[in-house]
């Protein structure tokens, strides 16, 4: 290179940076010169840290870029930048602070800094009133911790950072505490810090005095995702739809530019197929809480004492109900608190009913849940309310009773069962769902207290079937832990899956075993066809057995051998058949198979809001729907014969077709004239009276 170009290098830092990366030894003198300039400008900057210095910005980024070429000469650069940010980070110019932070990120990515010191510095810089800086630091912290734990977990680094974040949650700066909490939540969602310590650190944030921090922590346990600012989606995929490019390639002219776009679109499609986002709702976080009883009690105390917005109260009630339902906690004061909001006019009342169902489990005393049921029935299931309100109330009663069946009394169940003959379809469907729930739980033990006969019981809850007879009603606190496969008594003691065929020929071992068992030499063997299974099921000998004998047989079969998938299918079919067939011959209409509705699993941890809000009726038409119906009726109808006659849609219409759309007064005279003078002989034959009248006139 000529001397002229070499003399311009000190003033052209990007060119010098490029040359140094290619040949560090040849440009060592120029590097030292720029390093000395940096030291002198930095001394001036430290005297006035609030002043903006363009030279310091350019030289700092230059040295960070070439740091990998001269690691010994720049070994003190990370410590120097860290010290400046620690002392003057909050008062510095925003552009200079951002440049120094980006320089430290470059040094960390090249392995010239330890992650602990840098990440702790970045957490402290969350206190700065600079939104762009906080977002940049947030993205780097998440990506750096994820990169460190990608191959193997760095427990030492994770423990130190988690302890530091725990202190940051108690920081006086609400912004810094909120950003630290966001980092922990994001790392949990990315399966980097998915452990009990992270969850219990977030538990402490639920009791923060700052509402934003408390709401973020509660939303984490509820599984609600906030708007993610650092969405790393490809900009090309947002601007161009890959599927449209694939379709356009079939007809468009083939060019190099379109080919490049097409290749890019194919890569995006492959990338989108590989990306499988995890479920937004992650319920395992509640299982990692160390003290769920204390957590729920603290949340309820905070809910009752603090004056927050109603939306925040709803989120807190939702979290408390989930804690009670998942861990089967005892928090008796929570149910009377919910009853205050169970009014039809209350905002988000369906959510409140949902919380009541989620907070119910078998270990809650039935007397407490009975008060909850009475409140729902008295406020919702009354004829002074609308049909939708009554249906929602019955659905809420069903969801509560599915988790605590002993809370329902015989008198209340008998009254609610009478709504199956109500005049509204929605109320009838909800009442029948409640009837179906208790039909599967042997309801005769409840309705027998009413004092009516057996016919009344069957009229309310249906005739008992073989499946309802076999059900055991559990008492309060009783656990039904079965050690066998229920319904296995219909199987044979020998394993049917052991009989196999290979290559269309019978197995020799099976033939030998069959001959020994039959005691015959090459005799015929009876084989049952699959079409005879239905008849065999009706003649099943297990029907004559008592419940204890069937359980003993099922336990012996399930414990002595393995059960195949085909045999499990046979057990399921037999259980469905028991729900259809009556327990003993009864006069009356036989229940149809379509009436058998499977009841959802009452042991599920969550209750779907649609289970309470589902109304089996057609909603009333609003004004827009009615107007659309009216306009649709005004559209002129085109006859099929006119469509066939007019093959050309652009052709003009005839006078006869135009007359149809004219008012009657315009064509009245023509019709009357035609009726008098232009009638055909056939028309005259149709009206014999008029013909006779005309003949009489002619005779005169």
XYZ file of C-alpha atoms in Angstrom:
700
model
C 0.000 0.000 0.000
C 1.283 3.491 -0.769
C 2.286 5.974 1.877
C -0.619 8.227 0.960
C -3.174 5.551 1.778
C -1.332 4.510 4.922
C -1.432 8.079 6.272
C -5.231 8.162 5.884
C -5.750 5.069 8.057
C -5.772 6.810 11.464
C -8.745 8.930 10.409
C -10.597 6.006 8.769
C -11.313 3.569 11.586
C -13.601 1.172 9.658
C -10.937 0.656 6.995
C -8.241 0.169 9.624
C -10.461 -2.307 11.474
C -10.911 -4.353 8.301
C -7.174 -4.394 7.591
C -6.280 -5.347 11.158
C -8.631 -8.332 11.101
C -6.915 -9.543 7.925
C -3.307 -8.932 9.038
C -2.947 -7.916 12.717
C 0.864 -7.917 12.793
C 1.308 -5.485 9.896
C -0.896 -2.820 11.458
C 0.206 -3.100 15.059
C 1.641 0.444 15.108
C -1.619 1.970 13.869
C -3.471 0.023 16.543
C -1.165 1.347 19.291
C -1.671 4.874 18.046
C -5.455 4.534 18.247
C -5.167 2.885 21.669
C -3.221 5.895 22.987
C -5.862 8.239 21.559
C -8.535 6.240 23.353
C -6.753 6.512 26.706
C -6.327 10.271 26.382
C -9.956 10.876 25.339
C -11.176 8.602 28.125
C -9.353 10.650 30.759
C -11.043 13.775 29.504
C -14.404 12.019 29.454
C -14.126 10.900 33.083
C -13.806 14.507 34.142
C -17.201 15.287 32.571
C -19.119 11.967 32.220
C -22.383 13.650 31.183
C -20.859 15.215 28.030
C -21.297 13.452 24.690
C -17.968 12.520 23.023
C -17.970 11.250 19.446
C -14.298 10.257 19.616
C -14.842 8.023 22.652
C -17.785 6.285 20.911
C -15.816 5.528 17.738
C -12.640 4.422 19.518
C -14.515 2.210 22.023
C -16.312 0.297 19.276
C -13.065 0.040 17.265
C -11.114 -1.479 20.147
C -13.902 -3.941 20.988
C -14.015 -5.119 17.368
C -10.234 -5.772 17.171
C -9.957 -7.124 20.729
C -9.583 -10.691 19.482
C -6.527 -9.693 17.416
C -4.634 -8.150 20.370
C -5.900 -9.938 23.510
C -2.845 -9.108 25.666
C -2.842 -5.386 24.886
C -6.600 -5.098 25.509
C -6.860 -7.394 28.537
C -7.812 -4.460 30.785
C -10.512 -3.083 28.436
C -13.454 -5.102 29.912
C -12.638 -4.063 33.459
C -12.208 -0.441 32.374
C -15.610 -0.291 30.666
C -17.293 -2.105 33.549
C -15.875 0.354 36.063
C -17.106 3.337 34.038
C -20.617 1.945 33.776
C -20.767 1.102 37.469
C -19.746 4.594 38.527
C -21.400 6.771 35.886
C -23.977 4.442 34.304
C -27.078 6.316 35.450
C -25.793 9.792 34.552
C -24.056 9.104 31.253
C -25.285 10.108 27.851
C -27.689 7.459 26.499
C -25.776 6.944 23.239
C -22.427 6.523 24.965
C -23.920 4.144 27.534
C -25.445 2.047 24.780
C -22.126 1.877 22.879
C -20.201 0.751 25.968
C -22.831 -1.917 26.723
C -22.674 -3.191 23.148
C -18.897 -3.264 23.373
C -19.097 -5.410 26.508
C -21.517 -7.734 24.713
C -18.960 -8.148 21.909
C -16.232 -8.943 24.415
C -18.492 -11.475 26.170
C -19.436 -13.189 22.920
C -15.757 -13.602 22.077
C -14.994 -15.184 25.437
C -12.944 -12.297 26.858
C -15.240 -11.783 29.897
C -16.831 -14.001 32.510
C -20.657 -14.107 32.417
C -21.177 -13.509 36.136
C -19.655 -10.049 36.384
C -21.214 -8.841 33.143
C -24.740 -10.108 33.855
C -24.765 -8.632 37.353
C -23.732 -5.283 35.851
C -26.518 -5.472 33.297
C -29.074 -6.239 35.996
C -27.964 -3.106 37.843
C -28.277 -1.057 34.652
C -31.981 -1.913 34.557
C -32.375 1.067 36.891
C -31.522 3.469 34.039
C -34.419 5.418 32.544
C -33.717 4.176 29.030
C -36.240 1.801 27.508
C -34.119 0.849 24.484
C -31.183 0.028 26.740
C -33.312 -2.152 29.027
C -34.716 -4.059 26.060
C -31.233 -4.629 24.625
C -29.887 -5.830 27.972
C -32.920 -8.081 28.466
C -32.361 -9.820 25.135
C -28.651 -10.309 25.772
C -29.166 -11.698 29.282
C -31.722 -14.259 28.110
C -29.675 -15.362 25.100
C -26.405 -15.504 27.072
C -27.830 -17.627 29.895
C -29.507 -19.894 27.355
C -26.212 -20.265 25.468
C -24.281 -21.100 28.642
C -26.779 -23.831 29.601
C -27.229 -25.221 26.090
C -24.746 -28.106 26.352
C -24.865 -28.706 30.103
C -26.280 -26.927 33.124
C -23.898 -24.495 34.788
C -25.236 -24.851 38.331
C -22.705 -22.485 39.864
C -23.612 -19.655 37.499
C -27.335 -20.351 37.779
C -27.283 -20.364 41.570
C -25.356 -17.088 41.804
C -27.601 -15.352 39.287
C -30.787 -16.640 40.924
C -29.636 -15.316 44.291
C -28.790 -11.991 42.679
C -32.211 -11.832 41.005
C -33.890 -12.574 44.323
C -32.221 -9.450 45.703
C -33.161 -7.494 42.588
C -36.852 -8.301 43.149
C -36.589 -6.394 46.423
C -34.910 -3.441 44.705
C -36.232 0.068 45.273
C -36.502 0.603 41.535
C -39.753 -0.948 40.334
C -38.533 -0.987 36.737
C -35.404 -2.975 37.604
C -37.418 -5.460 39.657
C -39.954 -5.877 36.846
C -37.240 -6.533 34.230
C -35.523 -9.059 36.494
C -38.811 -10.880 36.916
C -39.350 -10.882 33.141
C -35.933 -12.498 32.683
C -36.781 -15.301 35.097
C -40.182 -15.922 33.487
C -38.666 -16.014 29.999
C -35.920 -18.421 31.059
C -38.536 -20.712 32.615
C -40.582 -20.719 29.412
C -37.471 -21.526 27.371
C -36.777 -24.555 29.649
C -33.475 -23.064 30.835
C -34.338 -22.425 34.492
C -37.231 -24.817 34.911
C -36.575 -25.778 38.504
C -38.220 -25.332 41.890
C -35.888 -22.511 42.956
C -36.922 -20.311 40.046
C -40.602 -20.948 40.726
C -40.299 -20.127 44.411
C -38.392 -16.922 43.653
C -41.305 -15.904 41.443
C -43.652 -16.804 44.323
C -42.141 -13.987 46.356
C -42.949 -11.553 43.547
C -46.663 -12.323 43.964
C -46.566 -10.401 47.267
C -44.876 -7.318 45.846
C -46.346 -3.936 46.706
C -45.984 -2.872 43.078
C -49.083 -3.946 41.162
C -47.279 -4.518 37.853
C -44.803 -6.918 39.445
C -47.564 -8.766 41.278
C -49.684 -9.110 38.111
C -46.706 -10.405 36.097
C -45.958 -13.068 38.701
C -49.616 -14.138 38.949
C -49.911 -14.338 35.159
C -46.884 -16.625 35.138
C -48.700 -19.166 37.318
C -51.909 -18.741 35.333
C -50.075 -19.382 32.085
C -51.024 -16.058 30.454
C -48.434 -14.811 27.957
C -47.813 -11.105 27.661
C -46.886 -9.399 24.385
C -43.324 -10.444 23.646
C -41.220 -7.505 22.479
C -38.280 -9.610 21.346
C -40.048 -11.619 18.700
C -37.289 -13.102 16.552
C -39.474 -13.854 13.580
C -37.990 -13.368 10.160
C -38.935 -10.118 8.502
C -39.021 -11.846 5.155
C -41.656 -14.268 6.337
C -43.830 -11.368 7.525
C -43.626 -9.459 4.239
C -43.910 -12.371 1.819
C -46.188 -15.360 2.150
C -44.196 -18.481 1.163
C -47.264 -20.397 0.011
C -48.223 -17.607 -2.364
C -44.776 -17.714 -3.920
C -45.035 -21.464 -4.433
C -48.361 -21.053 -6.185
C -47.160 -18.130 -8.289
C -44.134 -20.088 -9.471
C -46.373 -22.405 -11.454
C -47.609 -19.698 -13.832
C -45.098 -16.847 -13.680
C -42.091 -16.488 -15.896
C -38.968 -18.177 -14.531
C -36.317 -15.586 -13.597
C -33.295 -15.595 -11.302
C -34.887 -13.157 -8.891
C -38.045 -15.233 -8.568
C -35.977 -18.379 -8.171
C -34.108 -16.814 -5.234
C -37.389 -15.796 -3.635
C -38.732 -19.285 -4.143
C -35.689 -20.891 -2.502
C -36.040 -18.484 0.397
C -39.712 -19.383 0.728
C -38.922 -23.107 0.819
C -36.409 -22.519 3.617
C -39.005 -20.571 5.583
C -41.534 -23.375 5.200
C -39.012 -25.949 6.440
C -38.086 -23.665 9.330
C -41.712 -23.170 10.329
C -42.305 -26.933 10.305
C -39.325 -27.547 12.570
C -40.388 -24.873 15.035
C -42.871 -26.360 17.444
C -43.733 -23.841 20.103
C -44.485 -25.284 23.535
C -47.958 -24.923 24.987
C -48.663 -21.502 26.377
C -50.256 -23.013 29.450
C -47.695 -24.786 31.651
C -49.401 -26.121 34.733
C -46.358 -27.809 36.261
C -45.203 -24.566 37.915
C -47.874 -24.886 40.627
C -46.585 -28.354 41.503
C -43.108 -26.968 42.280
C -44.265 -24.575 45.016
C -42.637 -25.498 48.328
C -45.418 -24.261 50.646
C -48.710 -24.164 48.703
C -50.830 -23.779 51.865
C -48.877 -20.741 53.017
C -48.849 -19.368 49.486
C -52.647 -19.631 49.195
C -53.226 -18.131 52.651
C -50.911 -15.207 51.868
C -52.654 -14.537 48.574
C -56.088 -14.614 50.226
C -54.952 -12.244 52.960
C -53.566 -9.898 50.327
C -56.792 -10.197 48.316
C -58.949 -9.317 51.304
C -56.814 -6.434 52.563
C -55.537 -4.641 49.452
C -57.779 -2.411 47.358
C -56.890 -3.428 43.806
C -58.795 -3.275 40.545
C -61.411 -5.932 39.959
C -59.360 -7.504 37.142
C -56.461 -8.008 39.549
C -58.815 -9.525 42.113
C -60.105 -11.967 39.513
C -56.573 -13.110 38.684
C -55.782 -13.581 42.362
C -58.973 -15.576 42.938
C -58.139 -17.719 39.926
C -54.676 -18.534 41.267
C -56.008 -19.318 44.760
C -58.648 -21.658 43.340
C -56.065 -23.499 41.262
C -53.787 -23.914 44.260
C -56.650 -25.314 46.326
C -57.720 -27.714 43.589
C -54.251 -28.963 42.629
C -52.844 -29.461 46.132
C -56.238 -30.184 47.821
C -55.782 -27.411 50.369
C -58.113 -26.260 53.159
C -59.052 -22.587 52.925
C -62.605 -22.427 54.207
C -62.856 -18.623 54.237
C -62.340 -18.519 50.475
C -65.776 -19.969 49.648
C -67.831 -17.294 51.509
C -65.650 -14.678 49.801
C -66.609 -16.087 46.385
C -70.291 -16.137 47.317
C -70.251 -12.338 47.553
C -69.659 -12.123 43.794
C -72.090 -14.865 42.702
C -74.851 -12.644 41.372
C -76.250 -12.719 37.812
C -75.541 -9.009 37.320
C -71.924 -9.303 38.510
C -69.185 -8.632 35.963
C -67.376 -11.822 34.884
C -69.721 -13.920 36.993
C -69.021 -17.040 34.911
C -65.361 -16.767 35.876
C -66.318 -16.527 39.541
C -68.425 -19.690 39.173
C -65.439 -21.314 37.513
C -63.233 -20.418 40.482
C -65.738 -21.999 42.839
C -65.646 -25.250 40.864
C -61.830 -25.249 40.685
C -61.526 -24.769 44.441
C -63.680 -27.845 45.146
C -62.285 -31.308 45.879
C -63.227 -34.451 47.776
C -61.473 -33.496 51.004
C -63.485 -30.307 51.560
C -66.263 -30.958 54.106
C -69.611 -31.303 52.292
C -71.257 -28.789 54.658
C -69.072 -25.971 53.303
C -69.765 -26.820 49.671
C -73.502 -27.116 50.435
C -73.589 -23.412 51.308
C -71.877 -22.668 47.993
C -74.447 -24.747 46.106
C -77.346 -23.055 47.873
C -75.997 -19.657 46.886
C -75.725 -20.668 43.240
C -79.184 -22.234 43.178
C -80.908 -19.352 44.973
C -79.282 -16.677 42.794
C -79.305 -18.398 39.411
C -81.683 -21.381 39.220
C -84.922 -19.482 39.744
C -87.698 -18.682 37.292
C -87.359 -14.948 37.878
C -84.085 -15.087 35.931
C -83.637 -15.576 32.219
C -83.230 -19.009 30.690
C -79.517 -18.441 30.005
C -78.870 -17.560 33.644
C -80.667 -20.679 34.834
C -78.678 -22.878 32.431
C -75.378 -21.373 33.590
C -76.361 -21.939 37.223
C -77.162 -25.599 36.576
C -73.872 -26.038 34.723
C -71.992 -24.534 37.669
C -73.801 -26.879 40.086
C -72.837 -29.841 37.910
C -69.145 -28.866 37.841
C -69.039 -28.374 41.609
C -70.805 -31.680 42.276
C -68.539 -33.577 39.896
C -65.636 -32.786 42.259
C -67.536 -33.130 45.524
C -70.588 -35.416 45.003
C -71.383 -35.635 48.715
C -72.265 -31.929 48.817
C -75.558 -32.539 47.000
C -78.522 -33.348 49.224
C -81.429 -35.535 48.180
C -84.019 -32.737 48.383
C -81.958 -30.341 46.287
C -81.143 -33.000 43.689
C -84.805 -33.928 43.375
C -85.776 -30.286 42.819
C -83.072 -29.680 40.222
C -83.907 -32.915 38.394
C -87.429 -31.615 37.745
C -86.004 -28.987 35.369
C -85.560 -31.696 32.752
C -89.181 -30.940 31.718
C -88.716 -27.165 31.648
C -90.036 -25.140 28.720
C -86.576 -23.994 27.566
C -84.136 -26.229 25.745
C -81.018 -24.793 27.409
C -82.324 -25.412 30.925
C -83.423 -28.929 29.967
C -79.974 -29.788 28.577
C -78.230 -28.496 31.706
C -80.596 -30.403 33.993
C -80.069 -33.605 32.038
C -76.311 -33.220 32.291
C -76.678 -33.018 36.088
C -78.918 -36.101 36.004
C -76.372 -37.962 33.894
C -73.643 -37.084 36.391
C -75.504 -38.616 39.326
C -76.755 -41.528 37.242
C -73.129 -42.621 36.979
C -72.664 -42.222 40.763
C -75.530 -44.451 41.992
C -78.039 -41.677 42.731
C -80.631 -43.840 44.489
C -78.847 -43.376 47.814
C -79.545 -39.647 47.570
C -83.129 -39.531 46.289
C -84.329 -42.256 48.629
C -84.481 -39.600 51.341
C -87.330 -37.823 49.526
C -89.786 -40.522 50.507
C -91.189 -41.420 47.071
C -91.321 -44.837 45.500
C -88.981 -46.533 43.078
C -90.981 -45.340 40.074
C -90.432 -41.732 41.121
C -86.690 -42.313 41.443
C -86.478 -43.803 37.971
C -88.619 -41.000 36.625
C -86.191 -38.426 38.010
C -82.832 -40.014 37.236
C -83.612 -42.836 34.821
C -83.760 -46.557 35.222
C -80.726 -48.167 36.882
C -78.368 -50.017 34.571
C -75.738 -52.672 35.174
C -72.995 -50.049 35.363
C -74.776 -48.000 38.057
C -75.423 -51.065 40.186
C -71.708 -51.866 40.334
C -70.652 -48.361 41.414
C -69.549 -47.878 45.004
C -70.473 -44.595 46.660
C -67.427 -43.326 48.526
C -67.831 -41.751 51.928
C -66.116 -38.551 53.032
C -62.350 -39.058 53.116
C -62.510 -42.534 51.584
C -60.034 -43.310 48.812
C -60.910 -45.826 46.127
C -57.538 -47.300 45.158
C -58.017 -50.314 42.902
C -55.213 -52.808 42.278
C -56.821 -54.505 39.281
C -58.316 -53.664 35.911
C -61.997 -52.981 36.331
C -64.127 -55.138 34.025
C -61.453 -57.783 33.414
C -63.824 -60.541 34.534
C -65.141 -60.795 30.950
C -61.751 -62.110 29.764
C -60.630 -65.695 29.820
C -57.887 -66.816 32.153
C -55.678 -67.824 29.184
C -54.073 -65.069 27.141
C -55.760 -64.840 23.740
C -52.814 -62.940 22.326
C -50.510 -65.947 22.585
C -52.192 -67.601 19.584
C -50.278 -66.490 16.491
C -49.834 -67.517 12.906
C -46.697 -67.193 10.834
C -46.704 -67.079 7.052
C -50.274 -68.415 6.799
C -49.370 -71.649 8.661
C -50.155 -72.476 12.252
C -47.400 -72.505 14.811
C -46.233 -75.999 15.736
C -46.087 -75.205 19.440
C -49.677 -73.993 19.403
C -50.807 -77.168 17.557
C -49.037 -79.369 20.090
C -50.536 -77.501 23.010
C -54.025 -77.663 21.509
C -53.764 -81.407 20.884
C -52.610 -82.023 24.429
C -55.359 -79.892 25.894
C -58.104 -81.508 23.797
C -56.787 -85.048 24.267
C -57.571 -85.895 20.646
C -55.365 -86.921 17.733
C -55.830 -84.432 14.933
C -59.513 -83.774 15.641
C -61.537 -80.731 14.593
C -61.170 -77.562 16.644
C -64.107 -75.224 17.174
C -63.291 -71.610 16.320
C -65.606 -68.724 17.292
C -66.321 -66.132 14.650
C -66.181 -62.394 15.447
C -69.857 -62.037 14.524
C -70.776 -64.276 17.466
C -69.219 -61.944 20.051
C -72.445 -59.981 20.551
C -74.390 -63.158 21.290
C -71.615 -64.359 23.556
C -71.729 -61.074 25.449
C -75.414 -61.518 26.201
C -74.743 -65.019 27.526
C -71.764 -63.871 29.545
C -71.496 -66.034 32.703
C -70.037 -63.094 34.652
C -73.527 -61.548 34.821
C -74.657 -64.201 37.291
C -71.825 -63.378 39.638
C -72.094 -60.955 42.509
C -70.049 -57.753 42.681
C -67.498 -59.258 45.089
C -67.067 -62.365 42.951
C -66.564 -60.298 39.794
C -63.946 -58.146 41.497
C -62.106 -61.244 42.730
C -62.106 -62.738 39.235
C -60.967 -59.470 37.644
C -58.134 -59.130 40.185
C -56.985 -62.703 39.505
C -56.918 -62.186 35.733
C -55.238 -58.773 35.782
C -52.560 -59.878 38.248
C -51.764 -63.218 36.640
C -51.012 -62.098 33.070
C -50.661 -59.164 30.706
C -53.721 -57.703 28.990
C -53.462 -56.907 25.293
C -54.943 -53.919 23.473
C -57.646 -56.059 21.899
C -58.682 -57.248 25.324
C -58.806 -53.686 26.609
C -61.104 -52.876 23.708
C -63.300 -55.806 24.682
C -63.475 -54.477 28.258
C -64.511 -51.020 27.023
C -67.247 -52.467 24.839
C -68.570 -54.485 27.749
C -68.635 -51.385 29.977
C -70.570 -49.448 27.325
C -73.022 -52.320 27.042
C -73.614 -52.191 30.792
C -74.630 -48.538 30.509
C -77.347 -49.475 28.002
C -78.757 -52.683 29.471
C -81.020 -52.501 32.497
C -80.054 -54.250 35.728
C -83.281 -56.311 35.720
C -86.225 -56.661 33.329
C -88.514 -53.640 33.662
C -91.612 -52.776 31.733
C -91.266 -49.632 29.735
C -89.236 -48.049 27.001
C -85.723 -49.352 26.524
C -82.923 -46.811 26.741
C -81.208 -46.131 23.458
C -77.472 -46.238 23.058
C -77.334 -42.621 21.924
C -78.731 -41.551 25.307
C -75.597 -42.787 27.032
C -73.378 -39.738 27.423
C -69.912 -40.102 28.861
C -69.245 -37.882 31.844
C -66.016 -35.901 31.802
C -63.282 -36.806 34.201
C -64.006 -35.056 37.463
C -60.452 -35.527 38.687
C -58.992 -33.081 36.145
C -57.072 -30.211 37.661
C -58.656 -27.495 35.521
C -62.235 -26.638 34.672
C -62.904 -25.322 31.183
C -64.921 -22.105 31.110
C -66.903 -23.487 28.187
C -68.312 -26.185 30.495
C -70.159 -23.459 32.411
C -70.945 -21.088 29.569
C -72.191 -23.755 27.146
C -75.888 -23.202 26.418
C -77.694 -25.702 24.204
C -80.063 -23.294 22.482
C -80.213 -21.058 19.468
C -79.380 -17.445 20.448
C -81.789 -14.679 19.557
C -81.129 -12.746 16.372
C -79.677 -9.300 16.830
C -80.596 -6.317 14.659
C -77.914 -6.994 12.039
C -78.904 -10.647 11.660
C -82.588 -9.739 11.268
C -81.760 -7.076 8.683
C -79.662 -9.551 6.703
C -82.557 -12.016 6.719
C -84.961 -9.349 5.452
C -82.616 -8.293 2.661
C -82.093 -11.909 1.649
C -85.846 -12.337 1.295
C -86.121 -9.322 -0.989
C -83.795 -10.704 -3.631
C -85.728 -11.488 -6.842
C -86.182 -15.141 -7.576
C -85.157 -16.332 -11.009
C -87.132 -19.197 -12.442
C -85.267 -22.182 -13.770
C -87.176 -22.100 -17.044
C -86.077 -18.495 -17.587
C -82.462 -19.458 -16.969
C -82.693 -22.260 -19.508
C -84.424 -20.035 -22.089
C -81.898 -17.203 -21.824
C -78.625 -18.891 -22.684
C -76.863 -15.597 -23.208
C -76.880 -13.697 -19.888
C -76.178 -10.390 -21.681
C -79.214 -10.669 -23.957
C -82.187 -8.310 -23.489
C -85.429 -9.411 -21.855
C -88.802 -9.841 -23.521
C -91.802 -7.581 -22.988
C -93.486 -10.327 -21.031
C -90.570 -10.528 -18.588
C -90.472 -6.754 -18.261
C -94.180 -6.684 -17.464
C -93.605 -8.848 -14.402
C -91.555 -6.180 -12.707
C -93.977 -3.321 -13.561
C -96.712 -2.147 -11.173
C -100.141 -3.634 -11.685
C -101.781 -0.345 -12.665
C -99.477 -0.058 -15.692
C -100.441 -3.436 -17.131
C -104.038 -3.578 -15.896
C -105.531 -2.288 -19.138
C -103.522 -4.655 -21.324
C -104.557 -7.628 -19.256
C -108.215 -6.638 -19.392
C -108.146 -6.115 -23.182
C -106.441 -9.432 -23.709
C -108.985 -11.021 -21.452
C -111.853 -9.750 -23.621
C -110.651 -9.918 -27.239
C -107.452 -11.980 -27.425
C -108.481 -15.101 -25.612
C -107.749 -18.376 -27.288
C -110.273 -21.118 -27.855
C -108.625 -23.181 -25.132
C -109.061 -20.353 -22.626
C -112.674 -20.079 -23.497
C -113.172 -23.793 -22.895
C -111.818 -23.394 -19.388
C -114.592 -20.961 -18.541
C -117.840 -22.616 -19.789
C -120.067 -20.020 -18.203
C -118.440 -17.241 -20.154
C -118.733 -19.293 -23.368
C -122.455 -19.827 -22.852
C -122.904 -16.137 -22.141
C -121.170 -15.204 -25.383
C -123.247 -17.736 -27.359
C -126.403 -16.269 -25.875
C -125.404 -12.799 -26.947
C -124.689 -13.989 -30.473
C -128.113 -15.660 -30.670
C -129.799 -12.381 -29.828
